[in-house]
PDB file of C-alpha atoms in Angstrom:
ATOM      1  CA  UNK A   1    -170.149 192.186-122.287  1.00 66.00           C
ATOM      2  CA  UNK A   2    -166.389 192.634-122.027  1.00 70.00           C
ATOM      3  CA  UNK A   3    -164.724 190.628-119.246  1.00 75.00           C
ATOM      4  CA  UNK A   4    -161.364 191.840-117.947  1.00 83.00           C
ATOM      5  CA  UNK A   5    -158.312 189.664-118.508  1.00 84.00           C
ATOM      6  CA  UNK A   6    -157.746 188.775-114.854  1.00 83.00           C
ATOM      7  CA  UNK A   7    -161.335 187.476-114.600  1.00 86.00           C
ATOM      8  CA  UNK A   8    -161.334 185.775-117.993  1.00 88.00           C
ATOM      9  CA  UNK A   9    -158.135 183.871-117.265  1.00 89.00           C
ATOM     10  CA  UNK A  10    -158.645 183.153-113.569  1.00 92.00           C
ATOM     11  CA  UNK A  11    -157.202 179.649-112.938  1.00 94.00           C
ATOM     12  CA  UNK A  12    -159.815 176.892-112.940  1.00 95.00           C
ATOM     13  CA  UNK A  13    -157.408 174.198-111.727  1.00 96.00           C
ATOM     14  CA  UNK A  14    -154.427 174.226-109.384  1.00 97.00           C
ATOM     15  CA  UNK A  15    -152.115 173.378-112.285  1.00 95.00           C
ATOM     16  CA  UNK A  16    -152.992 176.770-113.811  1.00 95.00           C
ATOM     17  CA  UNK A  17    -151.929 178.797-110.751  1.00 96.00           C
ATOM     18  CA  UNK A  18    -148.794 180.798-111.576  1.00 94.00           C
ATOM     19  CA  UNK A  19    -145.709 180.997-109.366  1.00 93.00           C
ATOM     20  CA  UNK A  20    -147.079 179.388-106.184  1.00 96.00           C
ATOM     21  CA  UNK A  21    -145.771 175.828-106.514  1.00 95.00           C
ATOM     22  CA  UNK A  22    -145.176 175.208-102.787  1.00 96.00           C
ATOM     23  CA  UNK A  23    -148.655 176.330-101.708  1.00 96.00           C
ATOM     24  CA  UNK A  24    -150.317 174.483-104.582  1.00 96.00           C
ATOM     25  CA  UNK A  25    -148.475 171.234-103.823  1.00 97.00           C
ATOM     26  CA  UNK A  26    -149.566 171.335-100.167  1.00 96.00           C
ATOM     27  CA  UNK A  27    -153.207 171.962-101.026  1.00 97.00           C
ATOM     28  CA  UNK A  28    -153.438 169.534-103.930  1.00 96.00           C
ATOM     29  CA  UNK A  29    -151.817 166.727-101.917  1.00 96.00           C
ATOM     30  CA  UNK A  30    -154.136 167.326 -98.951  1.00 96.00           C
ATOM     31  CA  UNK A  31    -157.168 167.256-101.251  1.00 97.00           C
ATOM     32  CA  UNK A  32    -156.013 164.143-103.113  1.00 96.00           C
ATOM     33  CA  UNK A  33    -155.419 162.286 -99.849  1.00 95.00           C
ATOM     34  CA  UNK A  34    -158.595 163.616 -98.161  1.00 92.00           C
ATOM     35  CA  UNK A  35    -156.506 165.256 -95.408  1.00 93.00           C
ATOM     36  CA  UNK A  36    -157.897 168.746 -95.702  1.00 93.00           C
ATOM     37  CA  UNK A  37    -157.873 170.733 -92.462  1.00 92.00           C
ATOM     38  CA  UNK A  38    -160.792 172.562 -90.916  1.00 92.00           C
ATOM     39  CA  UNK A  39    -159.174 176.023 -91.008  1.00 94.00           C
ATOM     40  CA  UNK A  40    -156.510 177.676 -93.178  1.00 96.00           C
ATOM     41  CA  UNK A  41    -154.813 181.050 -93.246  1.00 97.00           C
ATOM     42  CA  UNK A  42    -153.568 182.103 -96.697  1.00 97.00           C
ATOM     43  CA  UNK A  43    -151.208 185.065 -96.416  1.00 96.00           C
ATOM     44  CA  UNK A  44    -149.309 187.030 -99.010  1.00 94.00           C
ATOM     45  CA  UNK A  45    -149.195 190.234-101.056  1.00 93.00           C
ATOM     46  CA  UNK A  46    -152.123 191.415-103.170  1.00 91.00           C
ATOM     47  CA  UNK A  47    -152.798 189.771-106.505  1.00 90.00           C
ATOM     48  CA  UNK A  48    -150.724 186.644-105.883  1.00 92.00           C
ATOM     49  CA  UNK A  49    -153.540 184.056-105.940  1.00 93.00           C
ATOM     50  CA  UNK A  50    -154.811 183.653-102.364  1.00 95.00           C
ATOM     51  CA  UNK A  51    -158.521 184.024-103.102  1.00 94.00           C
ATOM     52  CA  UNK A  52    -158.175 182.028-106.315  1.00 95.00           C
ATOM     53  CA  UNK A  53    -156.584 179.161-104.371  1.00 97.00           C
ATOM     54  CA  UNK A  54    -159.340 179.348-101.745  1.00 97.00           C
ATOM     55  CA  UNK A  55    -161.984 179.046-104.462  1.00 96.00           C
ATOM     56  CA  UNK A  56    -160.136 176.100-105.982  1.00 97.00           C
ATOM     57  CA  UNK A  57    -160.124 174.345-102.603  1.00 97.00           C
ATOM     58  CA  UNK A  58    -163.868 174.936-102.335  1.00 96.00           C
ATOM     59  CA  UNK A  59    -164.399 173.789-105.904  1.00 97.00           C
ATOM     60  CA  UNK A  60    -162.433 170.559-105.419  1.00 97.00           C
ATOM     61  CA  UNK A  61    -164.028 169.714-102.065  1.00 96.00           C
ATOM     62  CA  UNK A  62    -167.504 169.806-103.605  1.00 95.00           C
ATOM     63  CA  UNK A  63    -166.568 168.440-107.036  1.00 96.00           C
ATOM     64  CA  UNK A  64    -168.519 165.350-108.054  1.00 95.00           C
ATOM     65  CA  UNK A  65    -165.552 163.819-109.924  1.00 95.00           C
ATOM     66  CA  UNK A  66    -162.236 165.142-108.525  1.00 95.00           C
ATOM     67  CA  UNK A  67    -159.010 163.602-109.837  1.00 94.00           C
ATOM     68  CA  UNK A  68    -155.674 163.836-108.023  1.00 94.00           C
ATOM     69  CA  UNK A  69    -156.687 166.849-105.963  1.00 95.00           C
ATOM     70  CA  UNK A  70    -158.019 168.740-108.981  1.00 97.00           C
ATOM     71  CA  UNK A  71    -161.662 169.598-109.784  1.00 96.00           C
ATOM     72  CA  UNK A  72    -163.224 168.188-112.942  1.00 96.00           C
ATOM     73  CA  UNK A  73    -164.539 171.655-113.944  1.00 95.00           C
ATOM     74  CA  UNK A  74    -167.524 170.106-115.748  1.00 95.00           C
ATOM     75  CA  UNK A  75    -169.921 168.896-113.024  1.00 96.00           C
ATOM     76  CA  UNK A  76    -172.824 171.006-111.801  1.00 95.00           C
ATOM     77  CA  UNK A  77    -171.015 171.802-108.552  1.00 95.00           C
ATOM     78  CA  UNK A  78    -167.873 173.090-110.305  1.00 96.00           C
ATOM     79  CA  UNK A  79    -169.924 175.214-112.674  1.00 95.00           C
ATOM     80  CA  UNK A  80    -171.887 176.670-109.754  1.00 95.00           C
ATOM     81  CA  UNK A  81    -168.696 177.697-107.948  1.00 94.00           C
ATOM     82  CA  UNK A  82    -167.329 179.367-111.092  1.00 92.00           C
ATOM     83  CA  UNK A  83    -170.606 181.253-111.541  1.00 91.00           C
ATOM     84  CA  UNK A  84    -170.599 182.326-107.879  1.00 90.00           C
ATOM     85  CA  UNK A  85    -173.913 180.579-107.284  1.00 92.00           C
ATOM     86  CA  UNK A  86    -172.880 177.643-105.099  1.00 94.00           C
ATOM     87  CA  UNK A  87    -174.857 177.857-101.864  1.00 92.00           C
ATOM     88  CA  UNK A  88    -172.146 176.109 -99.830  1.00 94.00           C
ATOM     89  CA  UNK A  89    -169.298 178.430-100.843  1.00 94.00           C
ATOM     90  CA  UNK A  90    -169.701 181.608 -98.823  1.00 91.00           C
ATOM     91  CA  UNK A  91    -167.315 184.498 -99.449  1.00 90.00           C
ATOM     92  CA  UNK A  92    -167.114 187.237 -96.828  1.00 87.00           C
ATOM     93  CA  UNK A  93    -165.230 190.506 -97.206  1.00 84.00           C
ATOM     94  CA  UNK A  94    -163.529 191.052 -93.850  1.00 76.00           C
ATOM     95  CA  UNK A  95    -163.110 194.746 -94.590  1.00 71.00           C
ATOM     96  CA  UNK A  96    -166.830 195.501 -94.906  1.00 70.00           C
ATOM     97  CA  UNK A  97    -168.173 192.704 -92.660  1.00 63.00           C
ATOM     98  CA  UNK A  98    -165.733 193.131 -89.807  1.00 59.00           C
ATOM     99  CA  UNK A  99    -168.003 193.539 -86.803  1.00 58.00           C
ATOM    100  CA  UNK A 100    -169.306 191.168 -84.176  1.00 70.00           C
ATOM    101  CA  UNK A 101    -172.865 191.225 -85.569  1.00 73.00           C
ATOM    102  CA  UNK A 102    -171.721 189.848 -88.935  1.00 73.00           C
ATOM    103  CA  UNK A 103    -169.726 187.069 -87.248  1.00 76.00           C
ATOM    104  CA  UNK A 104    -172.675 186.202 -85.016  1.00 77.00           C
ATOM    105  CA  UNK A 105    -174.803 185.861 -88.142  1.00 78.00           C
ATOM    106  CA  UNK A 106    -172.157 183.553 -89.632  1.00 78.00           C
ATOM    107  CA  UNK A 107    -172.193 181.441 -86.460  1.00 76.00           C
ATOM    108  CA  UNK A 108    -175.982 181.139 -86.614  1.00 77.00           C
ATOM    109  CA  UNK A 109    -175.729 179.479 -90.030  1.00 83.00           C
ATOM    110  CA  UNK A 110    -172.559 177.427 -89.631  1.00 85.00           C
ATOM    111  CA  UNK A 111    -174.324 174.445 -88.052  1.00 83.00           C
ATOM    112  CA  UNK A 112    -176.705 174.037 -90.975  1.00 83.00           C
ATOM    113  CA  UNK A 113    -175.954 171.080 -93.245  1.00 86.00           C
ATOM    114  CA  UNK A 114    -174.542 171.800 -96.710  1.00 89.00           C
ATOM    115  CA  UNK A 115    -177.262 172.574 -99.229  1.00 88.00           C
ATOM    116  CA  UNK A 116    -175.662 171.375-102.468  1.00 87.00           C
ATOM    117  CA  UNK A 117    -172.368 169.603-101.815  1.00 85.00           C
ATOM    118  CA  UNK A 118    -170.278 167.624 -99.353  1.00 89.00           C
ATOM    119  CA  UNK A 119    -168.682 170.598 -97.607  1.00 93.00           C
ATOM    120  CA  UNK A 120    -169.564 174.136 -96.611  1.00 94.00           C
ATOM    121  CA  UNK A 121    -166.641 176.500 -97.174  1.00 95.00           C
ATOM    122  CA  UNK A 122    -166.353 179.977 -95.669  1.00 94.00           C
ATOM    123  CA  UNK A 123    -163.790 182.206 -97.393  1.00 95.00           C
ATOM    124  CA  UNK A 124    -163.023 185.316 -95.314  1.00 92.00           C
ATOM    125  CA  UNK A 125    -161.002 187.816 -97.347  1.00 91.00           C
ATOM    126  CA  UNK A 126    -158.954 190.577 -95.680  1.00 90.00           C
ATOM    127  CA  UNK A 127    -159.262 188.643 -92.422  1.00 89.00           C
ATOM    128  CA  UNK A 128    -156.908 191.053 -90.639  1.00 89.00           C
ATOM    129  CA  UNK A 129    -159.663 193.686 -90.818  1.00 86.00           C
ATOM    130  CA  UNK A 130    -161.914 191.834 -88.366  1.00 84.00           C
ATOM    131  CA  UNK A 131    -162.345 193.689 -85.092  1.00 82.00           C
ATOM    132  CA  UNK A 132    -161.075 192.154 -81.841  1.00 84.00           C
ATOM    133  CA  UNK A 133    -164.658 191.443 -80.787  1.00 81.00           C
ATOM    134  CA  UNK A 134    -165.408 189.741 -84.122  1.00 82.00           C
ATOM    135  CA  UNK A 135    -162.211 187.665 -83.899  1.00 84.00           C
ATOM    136  CA  UNK A 136    -163.144 186.527 -80.397  1.00 83.00           C
ATOM    137  CA  UNK A 137    -166.651 185.640 -81.551  1.00 81.00           C
ATOM    138  CA  UNK A 138    -165.214 183.583 -84.421  1.00 85.00           C
ATOM    139  CA  UNK A 139    -162.632 181.836 -82.264  1.00 84.00           C
ATOM    140  CA  UNK A 140    -164.693 178.972 -80.806  1.00 80.00           C
ATOM    141  CA  UNK A 141    -166.338 178.139 -84.121  1.00 83.00           C
ATOM    142  CA  UNK A 142    -162.951 178.198 -85.835  1.00 86.00           C
ATOM    143  CA  UNK A 143    -161.502 175.861 -83.210  1.00 81.00           C
ATOM    144  CA  UNK A 144    -164.284 173.259 -83.341  1.00 81.00           C
ATOM    145  CA  UNK A 145    -166.361 173.742 -86.500  1.00 83.00           C
ATOM    146  CA  UNK A 146    -168.981 171.188 -87.568  1.00 86.00           C
ATOM    147  CA  UNK A 147    -167.466 168.325 -89.581  1.00 86.00           C
ATOM    148  CA  UNK A 148    -168.637 169.517 -93.029  1.00 91.00           C
ATOM    149  CA  UNK A 149    -167.289 173.063 -92.547  1.00 93.00           C
ATOM    150  CA  UNK A 150    -163.938 174.454 -93.742  1.00 95.00           C
ATOM    151  CA  UNK A 151    -162.753 178.000 -93.058  1.00 95.00           C
ATOM    152  CA  UNK A 152    -160.228 179.740 -95.308  1.00 96.00           C
ATOM    153  CA  UNK A 153    -158.977 183.131 -94.149  1.00 95.00           C
ATOM    154  CA  UNK A 154    -157.015 185.247 -96.619  1.00 95.00           C
ATOM    155  CA  UNK A 155    -154.934 188.261 -95.671  1.00 95.00           C
ATOM    156  CA  UNK A 156    -152.233 190.566 -96.948  1.00 94.00           C
ATOM    157  CA  UNK A 157    -151.115 191.257 -93.360  1.00 93.00           C
ATOM    158  CA  UNK A 158    -150.959 188.036 -91.375  1.00 91.00           C
ATOM    159  CA  UNK A 159    -149.238 189.776 -88.427  1.00 91.00           C
ATOM    160  CA  UNK A 160    -152.461 191.727 -87.851  1.00 92.00           C
ATOM    161  CA  UNK A 161    -154.543 188.552 -87.518  1.00 91.00           C
ATOM    162  CA  UNK A 162    -154.922 187.733 -83.835  1.00 88.00           C
ATOM    163  CA  UNK A 163    -152.515 185.148 -82.454  1.00 90.00           C
ATOM    164  CA  UNK A 164    -155.415 183.017 -81.192  1.00 89.00           C
ATOM    165  CA  UNK A 165    -156.926 182.896 -84.701  1.00 90.00           C
ATOM    166  CA  UNK A 166    -153.563 182.088 -86.312  1.00 91.00           C
ATOM    167  CA  UNK A 167    -152.917 179.267 -83.836  1.00 91.00           C
ATOM    168  CA  UNK A 168    -156.074 177.487 -84.951  1.00 90.00           C
ATOM    169  CA  UNK A 169    -155.305 177.653 -88.678  1.00 93.00           C
ATOM    170  CA  UNK A 170    -152.868 175.890 -90.959  1.00 95.00           C
ATOM    171  CA  UNK A 171    -150.804 178.779 -92.306  1.00 96.00           C
ATOM    172  CA  UNK A 172    -149.933 178.638 -96.003  1.00 97.00           C
ATOM    173  CA  UNK A 173    -147.822 181.558 -97.242  1.00 96.00           C
ATOM    174  CA  UNK A 174    -148.103 182.887-100.790  1.00 97.00           C
ATOM    175  CA  UNK A 175    -145.339 184.969-102.351  1.00 95.00           C
ATOM    176  CA  UNK A 176    -144.803 187.613-104.981  1.00 94.00           C
ATOM    177  CA  UNK A 177    -144.757 185.954-108.379  1.00 94.00           C
ATOM    178  CA  UNK A 178    -141.280 185.833-109.927  1.00 93.00           C
ATOM    179  CA  UNK A 179    -140.623 187.972-113.003  1.00 92.00           C
ATOM    180  CA  UNK A 180    -139.729 185.027-115.247  1.00 94.00           C
ATOM    181  CA  UNK A 181    -142.954 183.194-114.339  1.00 94.00           C
ATOM    182  CA  UNK A 182    -144.894 186.413-114.889  1.00 94.00           C
ATOM    183  CA  UNK A 183    -143.350 187.062-118.319  1.00 94.00           C
ATOM    184  CA  UNK A 184    -143.962 183.486-119.461  1.00 94.00           C
ATOM    185  CA  UNK A 185    -147.611 183.712-118.438  1.00 94.00           C
ATOM    186  CA  UNK A 186    -148.134 187.120-120.036  1.00 93.00           C
ATOM    187  CA  UNK A 187    -146.602 185.818-123.273  1.00 93.00           C
ATOM    188  CA  UNK A 188    -148.958 182.827-123.166  1.00 93.00           C
ATOM    189  CA  UNK A 189    -151.991 185.081-122.666  1.00 92.00           C
ATOM    190  CA  UNK A 190    -150.866 187.448-125.421  1.00 89.00           C
ATOM    191  CA  UNK A 191    -150.707 184.480-127.791  1.00 90.00           C
ATOM    192  CA  UNK A 192    -154.168 183.335-126.655  1.00 90.00           C
ATOM    193  CA  UNK A 193    -155.500 186.845-127.339  1.00 87.00           C
ATOM    194  CA  UNK A 194    -153.789 187.035-130.730  1.00 88.00           C
ATOM    195  CA  UNK A 195    -151.676 190.001-129.613  1.00 85.00           C
ATOM    196  CA  UNK A 196    -148.231 190.941-130.887  1.00 86.00           C
ATOM    197  CA  UNK A 197    -146.018 191.349-127.810  1.00 85.00           C
ATOM    198  CA  UNK A 198    -142.420 192.510-127.500  1.00 88.00           C
ATOM    199  CA  UNK A 199    -140.486 190.582-124.865  1.00 90.00           C
ATOM    200  CA  UNK A 200    -139.058 193.835-123.440  1.00 92.00           C
ATOM    201  CA  UNK A 201    -142.603 195.141-122.963  1.00 90.00           C
ATOM    202  CA  UNK A 202    -143.611 191.980-121.099  1.00 92.00           C
ATOM    203  CA  UNK A 203    -140.612 192.315-118.774  1.00 94.00           C
ATOM    204  CA  UNK A 204    -141.570 195.944-118.124  1.00 93.00           C
ATOM    205  CA  UNK A 205    -145.117 194.878-117.221  1.00 92.00           C
ATOM    206  CA  UNK A 206    -143.725 192.250-114.853  1.00 92.00           C
ATOM    207  CA  UNK A 207    -141.424 194.822-113.224  1.00 93.00           C
ATOM    208  CA  UNK A 208    -144.184 197.395-112.798  1.00 93.00           C
ATOM    209  CA  UNK A 209    -146.615 194.890-111.274  1.00 92.00           C
ATOM    210  CA  UNK A 210    -144.270 194.089-108.356  1.00 90.00           C
ATOM    211  CA  UNK A 211    -145.129 190.376-108.267  1.00 90.00           C
ATOM    212  CA  UNK A 212    -148.921 190.806-108.503  1.00 93.00           C
ATOM    213  CA  UNK A 213    -150.328 188.977-111.518  1.00 92.00           C
ATOM    214  CA  UNK A 214    -153.686 190.752-111.227  1.00 91.00           C
ATOM    215  CA  UNK A 215    -151.884 194.112-111.484  1.00 92.00           C
ATOM    216  CA  UNK A 216    -149.869 192.867-114.471  1.00 92.00           C
ATOM    217  CA  UNK A 217    -153.037 191.874-116.326  1.00 92.00           C
ATOM    218  CA  UNK A 218    -154.676 195.223-115.564  1.00 91.00           C
ATOM    219  CA  UNK A 219    -151.589 197.030-116.878  1.00 89.00           C
ATOM    220  CA  UNK A 220    -151.572 194.766-119.927  1.00 89.00           C
ATOM    221  CA  UNK A 221    -155.148 195.827-120.732  1.00 87.00           C
ATOM    222  CA  UNK A 222    -154.218 199.501-120.442  1.00 86.00           C
ATOM    223  CA  UNK A 223    -151.239 199.075-122.748  1.00 84.00           C
ATOM    224  CA  UNK A 224    -153.315 197.155-125.283  1.00 82.00           C
ATOM    225  CA  UNK A 225    -155.812 200.008-125.340  1.00 79.00           C
ATOM    226  CA  UNK A 226    -153.044 202.576-125.856  1.00 74.00           C
ATOM    227  CA  UNK A 227    -151.212 200.423-128.390  1.00 63.00           C
ATOM    228  CA  UNK A 228    -154.304 199.545-130.373  1.00 68.00           C
ATOM    229  CA  UNK A 229    -153.989 195.839-129.804  1.00 67.00           C
ATOM    230  CA  UNK A 230    -150.215 195.395-129.544  1.00 75.00           C
ATOM    231  CA  UNK A 231    -147.662 195.357-126.727  1.00 79.00           C
ATOM    232  CA  UNK A 232    -144.487 197.301-127.306  1.00 76.00           C
ATOM    233  CA  UNK A 233    -142.176 199.715-125.505  1.00 74.00           C
ATOM    234  CA  UNK A 234    -143.567 202.545-127.655  1.00 70.00           C
ATOM    235  CA  UNK A 235    -147.113 202.138-126.258  1.00 56.00           C
TER     236      UNK A 235
END
């Protein structure tokens, strides 16, 4: 079965994350020195690596053989996270699970010990979509979670996350990926895929994606389909 480029080349280590050096350095250092916080807020535009970074934090925290804040990517725990089967890495879509009932259900399970690893990680995507009642219900748990629990909230609109939630999280901003970083990465992936790519075409993809690597890879796939396996300005 065909797997889209952005899924096939999703970073498996922090060193593979493109254009987010400041955020990566903070997270990798905290993991290497075992100083990871209990709650984080990752904010930034779409497609810039927030959810990927959250999964890498979860992967490293439960890795059996982490080195320098990076996961080994070969142990059973790492492989389970990649496959989306790790019982202690719980991803919640804040847009579709935004009500108080869903948060109450989360709270009923948060005190349970981890099933497979050292830590239980809750990743709440689109956290700004939580209702006021849901945010209030989450507040106490977020302030004093059980020791093995880490919350990571990701949002494209941090100003819409309640002030009380933000005050209890370490805020790590992500940014639009620079065009030069984007072009270099697209050229690398084109080489990996055995694709002929004009540099002007790569710059046009970077411009059109507006700093979102996921969008750039989706556009790249469309152009490859139209260009019959090549990237050029004529596609």
